[in-house]
Amino acid sequence: AAGVIQSPRHLIKEKRETATLKCYPIPRHDTVYWYQQGPGQDPQFLISFYEKMQSDKGSIPDRFSAQQFSDYHSELNMSSLELGDSALYFCASRAQGGHEQYFGPGTRLTVT
Amino acid sequence: GEDVEQSLFLSVREGDSSVINCTYTDSSSTYLYWYKQEPGAGLQLLTYIFSNMDMKQDQRLTVLLNKKDKHLSLRIADTQTGDSAIYFCAESSPTSGTYKYIFGTGTRLKVLA
């Protein structure tokens, strides 16, 4: 069965640089979620999209933005990176009418 | 997660049962989940329970829900070394409009051979 795809899997950036993370949901899933998991922490909700519109917002810094495209893939754009942005970033997707989220393998971002 | 609490560590011997506990605060939570995370890996959905149920069994996994006390537990029977991982409970509610998850703090399960 198809799963959620995230790219890249690993990313190393320097402080003040920008990064773009991509997420390809499971086919026919119309809702995408982004979570950030710091070292030794639980995943924290950042933002979600439903049918290409932002549907909810969590603890996402103003330096970050995201969007969902017409093919339902989503991108998380991160600017002016800080050391504290180093984390595992998960994307999850949910089918219309469903409740459970299916997670991608994550993108590990390291900011040096 | 500030609203969902778990004990941090659990150590069991191979073949024993493991019980991982979780307490949550949002009484409107409709669904409660258990996810497994192996080192450096993603989050694997293990099982979930609706808030109007008090027990769900799925092979070696048994989920118990005490809605009055807002307490959720995951029992793993015949625990194997491959069960060593971090286990997260998570709650979601349609009142958020989006079913976003609030995760627990995670329990690191270590299975001793």
PDB file of C-alpha atoms in Angstrom:
ATOM      1  CA  ALA A   1       0.000   0.000   0.000  1.00  0.00           C
ATOM      2  CA  ALA A   2       1.161   3.519  -0.781  1.00  0.00           C
ATOM      3  CA  GLY A   3       2.443   5.519   2.156  1.00  0.00           C
ATOM      4  CA  VAL A   4       3.178   9.145   2.879  1.00  0.00           C
ATOM      5  CA  ILE A   5       6.374  10.263   1.152  1.00  0.00           C
ATOM      6  CA  GLN A   6       8.616  12.974   2.514  1.00  0.00           C
ATOM      7  CA  SER A   7      11.659  14.510   0.941  1.00  0.00           C
ATOM      8  CA  PRO A   8      14.408  15.003   1.598  1.00  0.00           C
ATOM      9  CA  ARG A   9      14.960  12.482   4.378  1.00  0.00           C
ATOM     10  CA  HIS A  10      17.923  14.379   5.751  1.00  0.00           C
ATOM     11  CA  LEU A  11      18.841  18.022   5.402  1.00  0.00           C
ATOM     12  CA  ILE A  12      21.743  20.000   6.795  1.00  0.00           C
ATOM     13  CA  LYS A  13      21.560  23.797   6.707  1.00  0.00           C
ATOM     14  CA  GLU A  14      23.425  26.649   8.293  1.00  0.00           C
ATOM     15  CA  LYS A  15      21.913  29.309  10.519  1.00  0.00           C
ATOM     16  CA  ARG A  16      19.945  31.965   8.648  1.00  0.00           C
ATOM     17  CA  GLU A  17      19.529  29.757   5.573  1.00  0.00           C
ATOM     18  CA  THR A  18      16.197  28.573   4.189  1.00  0.00           C
ATOM     19  CA  ALA A  19      14.837  25.058   3.804  1.00  0.00           C
ATOM     20  CA  THR A  20      11.908  23.513   1.968  1.00  0.00           C
ATOM     21  CA  LEU A  21      10.415  20.212   3.059  1.00  0.00           C
ATOM     22  CA  LYS A  22       8.038  18.304   0.824  1.00  0.00           C
ATOM     23  CA  CYS A  23       5.236  15.907   1.620  1.00  0.00           C
ATOM     24  CA  TYR A  24       3.257  13.656  -0.732  1.00  0.00           C
ATOM     25  CA  PRO A  25       0.147  12.282   0.984  1.00  0.00           C
ATOM     26  CA  ILE A  26      -1.395   8.891   0.431  1.00  0.00           C
ATOM     27  CA  PRO A  27      -3.507   8.960  -2.773  1.00  0.00           C
ATOM     28  CA  ARG A  28      -7.063  10.231  -2.162  1.00  0.00           C
ATOM     29  CA  HIS A  29      -6.114  11.725   1.209  1.00  0.00           C
ATOM     30  CA  ASP A  30      -7.131  15.365   1.228  1.00  0.00           C
ATOM     31  CA  THR A  31      -5.828  16.533   4.604  1.00  0.00           C
ATOM     32  CA  VAL A  32      -2.168  17.061   5.431  1.00  0.00           C
ATOM     33  CA  TYR A  33      -0.628  17.791   8.822  1.00  0.00           C
ATOM     34  CA  TRP A  34       2.885  18.917   9.770  1.00  0.00           C
ATOM     35  CA  TYR A  35       4.476  18.114  13.118  1.00  0.00           C
ATOM     36  CA  GLN A  36       7.850  18.997  14.624  1.00  0.00           C
ATOM     37  CA  GLN A  37       9.625  16.594  16.978  1.00  0.00           C
ATOM     38  CA  GLY A  38      12.609  17.996  18.859  1.00  0.00           C
ATOM     39  CA  PRO A  39      15.249  15.681  20.344  1.00  0.00           C
ATOM     40  CA  GLY A  40      13.711  13.558  23.088  1.00  0.00           C
ATOM     41  CA  GLN A  41      10.354  15.290  22.745  1.00  0.00           C
ATOM     42  CA  ASP A  42       6.893  14.419  21.556  1.00  0.00           C
ATOM     43  CA  PRO A  43       5.680  15.626  18.148  1.00  0.00           C
ATOM     44  CA  GLN A  44       4.119  19.085  18.208  1.00  0.00           C
ATOM     45  CA  PHE A  45       1.438  20.121  15.734  1.00  0.00           C
ATOM     46  CA  LEU A  46       2.498  22.928  13.401  1.00  0.00           C
ATOM     47  CA  ILE A  47      -0.139  23.379  10.733  1.00  0.00           C
ATOM     48  CA  SER A  48      -2.705  21.516   8.656  1.00  0.00           C
ATOM     49  CA  PHE A  49      -4.376  21.843   5.255  1.00  0.00           C
ATOM     50  CA  TYR A  50      -7.664  20.558   3.912  1.00  0.00           C
ATOM     51  CA  GLU A  51      -8.481  20.817   0.228  1.00  0.00           C
ATOM     52  CA  LYS A  52      -5.578  23.215  -0.325  1.00  0.00           C
ATOM     53  CA  MET A  53      -6.717  25.634   2.392  1.00  0.00           C
ATOM     54  CA  GLN A  54      -5.076  26.084   5.766  1.00  0.00           C
ATOM     55  CA  SER A  55      -7.394  24.420   8.263  1.00  0.00           C
ATOM     56  CA  ASP A  56      -5.579  24.801  11.583  1.00  0.00           C
ATOM     57  CA  LYS A  57      -2.468  26.348  13.003  1.00  0.00           C
ATOM     58  CA  GLY A  58      -0.428  25.326  15.991  1.00  0.00           C
ATOM     59  CA  SER A  59       2.911  26.411  17.346  1.00  0.00           C
ATOM     60  CA  ILE A  60       4.404  27.333  13.987  1.00  0.00           C
ATOM     61  CA  PRO A  61       6.938  30.200  14.019  1.00  0.00           C
ATOM     62  CA  ASP A  62       6.261  33.187  11.765  1.00  0.00           C
ATOM     63  CA  ARG A  63       9.486  32.298   9.930  1.00  0.00           C
ATOM     64  CA  PHE A  64       7.774  29.147   8.652  1.00  0.00           C
ATOM     65  CA  SER A  65       5.078  28.978   5.999  1.00  0.00           C
ATOM     66  CA  ALA A  66       3.376  26.121   4.274  1.00  0.00           C
ATOM     67  CA  GLN A  67       0.932  25.400   1.496  1.00  0.00           C
ATOM     68  CA  GLN A  68      -0.921  22.567  -0.145  1.00  0.00           C
ATOM     69  CA  PHE A  69      -0.958  22.337  -3.904  1.00  0.00           C
ATOM     70  CA  SER A  70      -3.583  21.215  -6.401  1.00  0.00           C
ATOM     71  CA  ASP A  71      -2.157  17.677  -6.420  1.00  0.00           C
ATOM     72  CA  TYR A  72      -2.491  17.682  -2.592  1.00  0.00           C
ATOM     73  CA  HIS A  73       1.225  17.604  -1.916  1.00  0.00           C
ATOM     74  CA  SER A  74       2.401  20.070   0.682  1.00  0.00           C
ATOM     75  CA  GLU A  75       5.560  22.058   1.266  1.00  0.00           C
ATOM     76  CA  LEU A  76       6.875  23.524   4.493  1.00  0.00           C
ATOM     77  CA  ASN A  77       9.108  26.533   3.927  1.00  0.00           C
ATOM     78  CA  MET A  78      11.450  27.543   6.714  1.00  0.00           C
ATOM     79  CA  SER A  79      13.456  30.760   6.616  1.00  0.00           C
ATOM     80  CA  SER A  80      16.104  32.372   8.840  1.00  0.00           C
ATOM     81  CA  LEU A  81      16.859  28.984  10.303  1.00  0.00           C
ATOM     82  CA  GLU A  82      17.944  28.825  13.928  1.00  0.00           C
ATOM     83  CA  LEU A  83      19.800  26.107  15.811  1.00  0.00           C
ATOM     84  CA  GLY A  84      16.589  25.335  17.691  1.00  0.00           C
ATOM     85  CA  ASP A  85      14.869  24.390  14.438  1.00  0.00           C
ATOM     86  CA  SER A  86      16.937  21.194  14.340  1.00  0.00           C
ATOM     87  CA  ALA A  87      14.314  18.470  14.641  1.00  0.00           C
ATOM     88  CA  LEU A  88      12.480  15.681  12.915  1.00  0.00           C
ATOM     89  CA  TYR A  89       9.624  17.063  10.800  1.00  0.00           C
ATOM     90  CA  PHE A  90       6.745  14.732  10.137  1.00  0.00           C
ATOM     91  CA  CYS A  91       4.014  15.003   7.617  1.00  0.00           C
ATOM     92  CA  ALA A  92       0.808  13.008   8.048  1.00  0.00           C
ATOM     93  CA  SER A  93      -2.234  12.589   5.855  1.00  0.00           C
ATOM     94  CA  ARG A  94      -5.840  11.709   6.546  1.00  0.00           C
ATOM     95  CA  ALA A  95      -8.591  10.510   4.242  1.00  0.00           C
ATOM     96  CA  GLN A  96     -11.865  12.408   3.975  1.00  0.00           C
ATOM     97  CA  GLY A  97     -14.288  10.840   6.415  1.00  0.00           C
ATOM     98  CA  GLY A  98     -11.484   9.125   8.304  1.00  0.00           C
ATOM     99  CA  HIS A  99      -9.980  10.096  11.622  1.00  0.00           C
ATOM    100  CA  GLU A 100      -6.612   8.394  11.797  1.00  0.00           C
ATOM    101  CA  GLN A 101      -3.471  10.023  10.495  1.00  0.00           C
ATOM    102  CA  TYR A 102      -0.771   8.162   8.614  1.00  0.00           C
ATOM    103  CA  PHE A 103       2.726   9.479   9.093  1.00  0.00           C
ATOM    104  CA  GLY A 104       5.614   9.753   6.701  1.00  0.00           C
ATOM    105  CA  PRO A 105       9.156   8.719   7.666  1.00  0.00           C
ATOM    106  CA  GLY A 106      10.071  12.283   8.542  1.00  0.00           C
ATOM    107  CA  THR A 107      12.724  14.747   7.441  1.00  0.00           C
ATOM    108  CA  ARG A 108      15.600  15.194   9.845  1.00  0.00           C
ATOM    109  CA  LEU A 109      16.728  18.810   9.696  1.00  0.00           C
ATOM    110  CA  THR A 110      20.043  19.741  11.247  1.00  0.00           C
ATOM    111  CA  VAL A 111      20.920  23.420  11.532  1.00  0.00           C
ATOM    112  CA  THR A 112      24.600  24.167  12.171  1.00  0.00           C
TER     113      THR A 112
ATOM    114  CA  GLY B   1       2.537  17.095  25.448  1.00  0.00           C
ATOM    115  CA  GLU B   2       1.328  19.370  28.173  1.00  0.00           C
ATOM    116  CA  ASP B   3      -2.146  17.894  28.272  1.00  0.00           C
ATOM    117  CA  VAL B   4      -1.297  14.230  27.761  1.00  0.00           C
ATOM    118  CA  GLU B   5       1.016  12.547  30.253  1.00  0.00           C
ATOM    119  CA  GLN B   6       2.897   9.269  30.167  1.00  0.00           C
ATOM    120  CA  SER B   7       5.530   7.675  32.341  1.00  0.00           C
ATOM    121  CA  LEU B   8       8.924   8.086  30.695  1.00  0.00           C
ATOM    122  CA  PHE B   9      10.435   4.616  30.973  1.00  0.00           C
ATOM    123  CA  LEU B  10       9.378   0.999  31.264  1.00  0.00           C
ATOM    124  CA  SER B  11      11.615  -2.047  31.363  1.00  0.00           C
ATOM    125  CA  VAL B  12      10.290  -5.598  31.060  1.00  0.00           C
ATOM    126  CA  ARG B  13      11.677  -9.051  30.428  1.00  0.00           C
ATOM    127  CA  GLU B  14      11.044 -10.823  27.143  1.00  0.00           C
ATOM    128  CA  GLY B  15       7.849 -12.870  27.330  1.00  0.00           C
ATOM    129  CA  ASP B  16       6.313 -10.722  30.080  1.00  0.00           C
ATOM    130  CA  SER B  17       3.407  -8.340  29.554  1.00  0.00           C
ATOM    131  CA  SER B  18       4.018  -4.599  29.259  1.00  0.00           C
ATOM    132  CA  VAL B  19       1.507  -2.004  30.360  1.00  0.00           C
ATOM    133  CA  ILE B  20       1.984   1.578  29.203  1.00  0.00           C
ATOM    134  CA  ASN B  21      -0.229   4.225  30.758  1.00  0.00           C
ATOM    135  CA  CYS B  22      -1.485   7.578  29.546  1.00  0.00           C
ATOM    136  CA  THR B  23      -3.624  10.280  31.106  1.00  0.00           C
ATOM    137  CA  TYR B  24      -5.313  13.006  29.119  1.00  0.00           C
ATOM    138  CA  THR B  25      -7.300  16.077  30.028  1.00  0.00           C
ATOM    139  CA  ASP B  26      -9.549  16.890  27.077  1.00  0.00           C
ATOM    140  CA  SER B  27     -12.909  15.328  27.902  1.00  0.00           C
ATOM    141  CA  SER B  28     -14.088  16.049  24.365  1.00  0.00           C
ATOM    142  CA  SER B  29     -11.473  13.699  22.928  1.00  0.00           C
ATOM    143  CA  THR B  30     -13.231  11.381  20.572  1.00  0.00           C
ATOM    144  CA  TYR B  31     -10.385   9.160  19.460  1.00  0.00           C
ATOM    145  CA  LEU B  32      -7.334   7.966  21.338  1.00  0.00           C
ATOM    146  CA  TYR B  33      -4.391   6.377  19.596  1.00  0.00           C
ATOM    147  CA  TRP B  34      -1.218   4.476  20.273  1.00  0.00           C
ATOM    148  CA  TYR B  35       1.790   4.988  18.030  1.00  0.00           C
ATOM    149  CA  LYS B  36       5.161   3.232  18.064  1.00  0.00           C
ATOM    150  CA  GLN B  37       8.391   4.995  17.152  1.00  0.00           C
ATOM    151  CA  GLU B  38      11.624   3.090  16.684  1.00  0.00           C
ATOM    152  CA  PRO B  39      14.955   4.973  16.881  1.00  0.00           C
ATOM    153  CA  GLY B  40      15.276   7.500  14.080  1.00  0.00           C
ATOM    154  CA  ALA B  41      12.090   6.266  12.445  1.00  0.00           C
ATOM    155  CA  GLY B  42       8.582   7.481  11.801  1.00  0.00           C
ATOM    156  CA  LEU B  43       5.390   6.986  13.762  1.00  0.00           C
ATOM    157  CA  GLN B  44       3.602   3.701  13.225  1.00  0.00           C
ATOM    158  CA  LEU B  45      -0.104   3.535  14.124  1.00  0.00           C
ATOM    159  CA  LEU B  46      -0.626   0.530  16.384  1.00  0.00           C
ATOM    160  CA  THR B  47      -4.256   0.838  17.372  1.00  0.00           C
ATOM    161  CA  TYR B  48      -6.944   3.296  18.383  1.00  0.00           C
ATOM    162  CA  ILE B  49     -10.090   3.347  20.480  1.00  0.00           C
ATOM    163  CA  PHE B  50     -13.253   5.388  20.297  1.00  0.00           C
ATOM    164  CA  SER B  51     -14.146   7.289  23.433  1.00  0.00           C
ATOM    165  CA  ASN B  52     -17.418   5.354  23.787  1.00  0.00           C
ATOM    166  CA  MET B  53     -15.553   2.068  24.140  1.00  0.00           C
ATOM    167  CA  ASP B  54     -13.768   0.798  27.201  1.00  0.00           C
ATOM    168  CA  MET B  55     -11.680  -1.966  25.699  1.00  0.00           C
ATOM    169  CA  LYS B  56     -10.279  -3.001  22.358  1.00  0.00           C
ATOM    170  CA  GLN B  57      -8.150  -6.049  21.616  1.00  0.00           C
ATOM    171  CA  ASP B  58      -5.991  -6.516  18.550  1.00  0.00           C
ATOM    172  CA  GLN B  59      -3.760  -9.592  18.588  1.00  0.00           C
ATOM    173  CA  ARG B  60      -1.125  -8.981  21.291  1.00  0.00           C
ATOM    174  CA  LEU B  61      -2.406  -5.472  22.003  1.00  0.00           C
ATOM    175  CA  THR B  62      -5.160  -4.598  24.458  1.00  0.00           C
ATOM    176  CA  VAL B  63      -6.298  -1.015  24.950  1.00  0.00           C
ATOM    177  CA  LEU B  64      -8.241  -0.062  28.068  1.00  0.00           C
ATOM    178  CA  LEU B  65     -10.017   3.265  28.421  1.00  0.00           C
ATOM    179  CA  ASN B  66     -11.363   4.707  31.661  1.00  0.00           C
ATOM    180  CA  LYS B  67     -13.191   7.767  30.440  1.00  0.00           C
ATOM    181  CA  LYS B  68     -14.190   8.898  33.922  1.00  0.00           C
ATOM    182  CA  ASP B  69     -10.559   9.089  35.011  1.00  0.00           C
ATOM    183  CA  LYS B  70      -9.314  10.052  31.526  1.00  0.00           C
ATOM    184  CA  HIS B  71      -6.877   7.146  31.663  1.00  0.00           C
ATOM    185  CA  LEU B  72      -5.757   5.047  28.722  1.00  0.00           C
ATOM    186  CA  SER B  73      -3.488   2.021  28.795  1.00  0.00           C
ATOM    187  CA  LEU B  74      -1.815  -0.221  26.247  1.00  0.00           C
ATOM    188  CA  ARG B  75      -1.027  -3.788  27.231  1.00  0.00           C
ATOM    189  CA  ILE B  76       1.402  -5.749  25.078  1.00  0.00           C
ATOM    190  CA  ALA B  77       1.236  -9.473  25.730  1.00  0.00           C
ATOM    191  CA  ASP B  78       4.308 -11.707  25.333  1.00  0.00           C
ATOM    192  CA  THR B  79       6.604  -8.721  24.843  1.00  0.00           C
ATOM    193  CA  GLN B  80       9.450  -9.300  22.384  1.00  0.00           C
ATOM    194  CA  THR B  81      12.785  -7.533  21.910  1.00  0.00           C
ATOM    195  CA  GLY B  82      11.362  -6.094  18.689  1.00  0.00           C
ATOM    196  CA  ASP B  83       8.816  -4.222  20.792  1.00  0.00           C
ATOM    197  CA  SER B  84      11.576  -2.014  22.214  1.00  0.00           C
ATOM    198  CA  ALA B  85      10.660   1.495  21.087  1.00  0.00           C
ATOM    199  CA  ILE B  86       9.015   4.707  22.237  1.00  0.00           C
ATOM    200  CA  TYR B  87       5.244   4.515  22.532  1.00  0.00           C
ATOM    201  CA  PHE B  88       3.131   7.645  22.191  1.00  0.00           C
ATOM    202  CA  CYS B  89      -0.506   8.011  23.037  1.00  0.00           C
ATOM    203  CA  ALA B  90      -2.359  10.742  21.184  1.00  0.00           C
ATOM    204  CA  GLU B  91      -5.789  12.274  21.403  1.00  0.00           C
ATOM    205  CA  SER B  92      -7.850  14.026  18.799  1.00  0.00           C
ATOM    206  CA  SER B  93     -11.211  15.663  18.820  1.00  0.00           C
ATOM    207  CA  PRO B  94     -13.496  16.906  16.075  1.00  0.00           C
ATOM    208  CA  THR B  95     -13.986  20.102  18.108  1.00  0.00           C
ATOM    209  CA  SER B  96     -10.630  21.237  16.745  1.00  0.00           C
ATOM    210  CA  GLY B  97     -12.233  20.996  13.331  1.00  0.00           C
ATOM    211  CA  THR B  98      -9.269  19.169  11.948  1.00  0.00           C
ATOM    212  CA  TYR B  99      -8.628  16.110  14.153  1.00  0.00           C
ATOM    213  CA  LYS B 100      -5.147  17.386  14.911  1.00  0.00           C
ATOM    214  CA  TYR B 101      -3.270  15.238  17.389  1.00  0.00           C
ATOM    215  CA  ILE B 102      -2.059  16.106  20.856  1.00  0.00           C
ATOM    216  CA  PHE B 103       0.671  13.636  21.692  1.00  0.00           C
ATOM    217  CA  GLY B 104       1.722  12.334  25.063  1.00  0.00           C
ATOM    218  CA  THR B 105       5.255  12.669  26.308  1.00  0.00           C
ATOM    219  CA  GLY B 106       6.162   9.156  25.145  1.00  0.00           C
ATOM    220  CA  THR B 107       7.175   6.022  27.064  1.00  0.00           C
ATOM    221  CA  ARG B 108      10.460   4.366  26.226  1.00  0.00           C
ATOM    222  CA  LEU B 109       9.979   0.601  26.468  1.00  0.00           C
ATOM    223  CA  LYS B 110      13.065  -1.528  26.880  1.00  0.00           C
ATOM    224  CA  VAL B 111      12.682  -5.272  26.554  1.00  0.00           C
ATOM    225  CA  LEU B 112      15.401  -7.338  28.215  1.00  0.00           C
ATOM    226  CA  ALA B 113      16.294 -10.692  26.647  1.00  0.00           C
TER     227      ALA B 113
END
